[in-house]
């Protein structure tokens, strides 16, 4: 195991940030912590990167205990915090050099590992980090987290607030790093990114709701989901919510995801109900369960 | 949705030195419409929005918002719109009630009106238990719902929402959109930016900005047809190329 987390808990004053969390990440795995703001993801990252003590539980990373061997761990992990934490008034190259020196290495020695990412910002190597765009800062931070060739890479919400095109590129970059043998623990509030991980843990209010592969996790969803569509979305939502047999009603892109309380639900009945409510162009079709559906059901 | 425009923009341009952040954009937004304003980081969305809410002066072009000209009457615009920034902008160390009173006062509502609005809000959002809690202690989802309601306190014609749901959990994100639908249904115009492409589908019309220009503008349905895409995410990926990395970006840069 590359990361082993056993029953950790952490409280701040009255807030139970992490509550009896356990999970394991295999060597070379791309593992995702999926959950909204305030779920406890950052606290877990800080415990795993030896920056914070857990109140309870044990953690090993790359075979080392996070408490007893904290100094050793720091040589083997790279950490990219959610908040940009490089030196704003050092240049791109100075930042990278700084981190290389701290870890007793040089840019040249591990250039191969970061090349893919660093070439994109190398033309601006004399620019101060503070003057970089968001996307460039992210690439610099990732380069700095990789410069000492870590075995395990921790990425805390690397794509929050990032547009879909840049997010897609970032994930392609992660896949290439994984192929180089680096174990990656990444957190994200975007449920669609969960599908790109080998395994995921869904997390909310400091508790893990479920751990599995993205393909398996949706099988924990107990019901059949129907896509429902009609001309006026707002009215459709109102009508579905006032339908006595509804179990859940959530807008999902151009459709509403609808589930029914009854085992023997017949979509035809719902069709008639909506017609009676004067909806136009009604469509009801069975659809695939997504990770987001599963998350919402578990988080209820 | 009424058939007249509450936002009317013509060849609106903003330059910073040699850099054209917003390049001659033209569009209109109807009363009661939910208008999605999309684009990659650095495409110029925030700059465009700042001009529309009267806090950045355009370099050239024309724009009317809520019936007022952005060049000559920015102060009148501010009184007639609501704005919810991506960065949470309520006071963390005031209670929910104090925040409502404070912002009501800023917008010039009478004490009686503030009280009335507050009671409405408490009822509607189910704030009964938390109205005397410090805002800083609330989960993000709550904060965003309260921010949105406060942006609507003075019954503005238009409300501008800058990435209102970033990082919010999926259930609250949907509750938030139901609030949006409801206000639009009551005639408030919604101008919203988001990086969640499922949310783009909830909009009546969507514009996609690329490198300072509006590359596409239509209903989600027509955009999907036009770009032969199964969803808005695909439309976005086809259209929104990354801006040249040499260009400084908007809010992403935090310079």
Short mmCIF file of N, CA, C and O in Angstrom, two decimals, chain A residues 3 6 11 14 28 33 46 66 71 85 102 106 109 113 119 122 124 129 148 152 203 212 214 264-265 285:
data_model
loop_
_atom_site.label_atom_id
_atom_site.label_comp_id
_atom_site.label_asym_id
_atom_site.label_seq_id
_atom_site.Cartn_x
_atom_site.Cartn_y
_atom_site.Cartn_z
N UNK A 3 -0.61 4.41 0.43
CA UNK A 3 -1.17 5.21 1.52
C UNK A 3 -2.12 4.31 2.30
O UNK A 3 -2.93 3.60 1.70
N UNK A 6 -6.05 4.71 8.69
CA UNK A 6 -6.87 3.86 9.56
C UNK A 6 -7.55 4.67 10.66
O UNK A 6 -6.90 5.15 11.57
N UNK A 11 -10.80 17.07 15.19
CA UNK A 11 -11.79 18.12 15.51
C UNK A 11 -11.09 19.46 15.69
O UNK A 11 -9.95 19.52 16.15
N UNK A 14 -15.42 23.05 18.02
CA UNK A 14 -16.66 22.27 18.02
C UNK A 14 -16.89 21.53 16.70
O UNK A 14 -17.84 20.77 16.57
N UNK A 28 0.83 3.33 -7.37
CA UNK A 28 0.53 3.62 -8.78
C UNK A 28 -0.92 3.94 -9.07
O UNK A 28 -1.31 4.13 -10.21
N UNK A 33 -10.62 11.83 -3.84
CA UNK A 33 -11.50 12.16 -2.72
C UNK A 33 -12.54 13.13 -3.27
O UNK A 33 -12.20 14.25 -3.63
N UNK A 46 -3.83 17.51 4.92
CA UNK A 46 -2.84 18.08 5.84
C UNK A 46 -2.33 17.03 6.81
O UNK A 46 -1.17 17.06 7.20
N UNK A 66 3.11 8.84 9.61
CA UNK A 66 3.06 10.31 9.48
C UNK A 66 3.50 11.05 10.74
O UNK A 66 3.83 12.23 10.69
N UNK A 71 9.67 13.44 8.97
CA UNK A 71 10.71 14.06 8.15
C UNK A 71 11.00 13.23 6.90
O UNK A 71 11.24 13.76 5.82
N UNK A 85 0.52 28.53 -3.05
CA UNK A 85 1.42 28.79 -1.92
C UNK A 85 2.87 28.94 -2.33
O UNK A 85 3.76 28.66 -1.55
N UNK A 102 15.84 22.92 -1.78
CA UNK A 102 15.33 22.47 -0.49
C UNK A 102 15.39 20.94 -0.40
O UNK A 102 15.71 20.37 0.62
N UNK A 106 18.34 19.17 -8.30
CA UNK A 106 18.43 20.29 -9.24
C UNK A 106 17.33 20.14 -10.28
O UNK A 106 16.76 19.07 -10.44
N UNK A 109 18.30 17.52 -12.91
CA UNK A 109 18.28 16.11 -12.52
C UNK A 109 16.91 15.47 -12.78
O UNK A 109 16.83 14.33 -13.22
N UNK A 113 10.84 14.50 -15.66
CA UNK A 113 9.54 14.29 -15.02
C UNK A 113 8.60 15.49 -15.21
O UNK A 113 7.41 15.33 -15.39
N UNK A 119 7.45 22.91 -19.83
CA UNK A 119 7.70 23.59 -21.13
C UNK A 119 6.62 24.64 -21.42
O UNK A 119 6.88 25.63 -22.09
N UNK A 122 7.80 27.60 -19.38
CA UNK A 122 9.21 27.97 -19.50
C UNK A 122 9.43 29.30 -20.24
O UNK A 122 10.32 30.06 -19.86
N UNK A 124 8.03 31.86 -19.82
CA UNK A 124 7.81 32.97 -18.86
C UNK A 124 8.62 32.76 -17.60
O UNK A 124 8.25 33.19 -16.52
N UNK A 129 6.04 34.93 -10.07
CA UNK A 129 4.93 33.97 -9.96
C UNK A 129 3.61 34.70 -9.72
O UNK A 129 2.56 34.29 -10.21
N UNK A 148 11.25 16.96 -6.83
CA UNK A 148 12.10 16.01 -6.10
C UNK A 148 11.68 14.57 -6.38
O UNK A 148 12.00 13.68 -5.62
N UNK A 152 4.63 9.76 -4.00
CA UNK A 152 3.20 10.02 -3.84
C UNK A 152 2.95 11.51 -4.06
O UNK A 152 3.68 12.36 -3.53
N UNK A 203 -17.09 11.68 -0.03
CA UNK A 203 -16.95 12.16 1.35
C UNK A 203 -17.82 13.38 1.59
O UNK A 203 -17.95 14.24 0.72
N UNK A 212 -15.12 2.94 -3.84
CA UNK A 212 -15.17 1.91 -4.88
C UNK A 212 -14.61 2.47 -6.19
O UNK A 212 -14.22 3.63 -6.24
N UNK A 214 -15.23 3.95 -9.95
CA UNK A 214 -16.35 4.76 -10.45
C UNK A 214 -17.43 3.89 -11.10
O UNK A 214 -18.61 4.19 -10.99
N UNK A 264 -43.03 -1.02 -8.69
CA UNK A 264 -43.64 -1.33 -9.99
C UNK A 264 -44.04 -0.06 -10.75
O UNK A 264 -45.10 0.01 -11.36
N UNK A 265 -43.20 0.94 -10.67
CA UNK A 265 -43.49 2.23 -11.29
C UNK A 265 -43.67 2.08 -12.81
O UNK A 265 -42.85 1.46 -13.49
N UNK A 285 -37.64 8.82 -20.08
CA UNK A 285 -36.82 7.70 -20.52
C UNK A 285 -35.94 7.23 -19.38
O UNK A 285 -35.45 8.05 -18.61
#
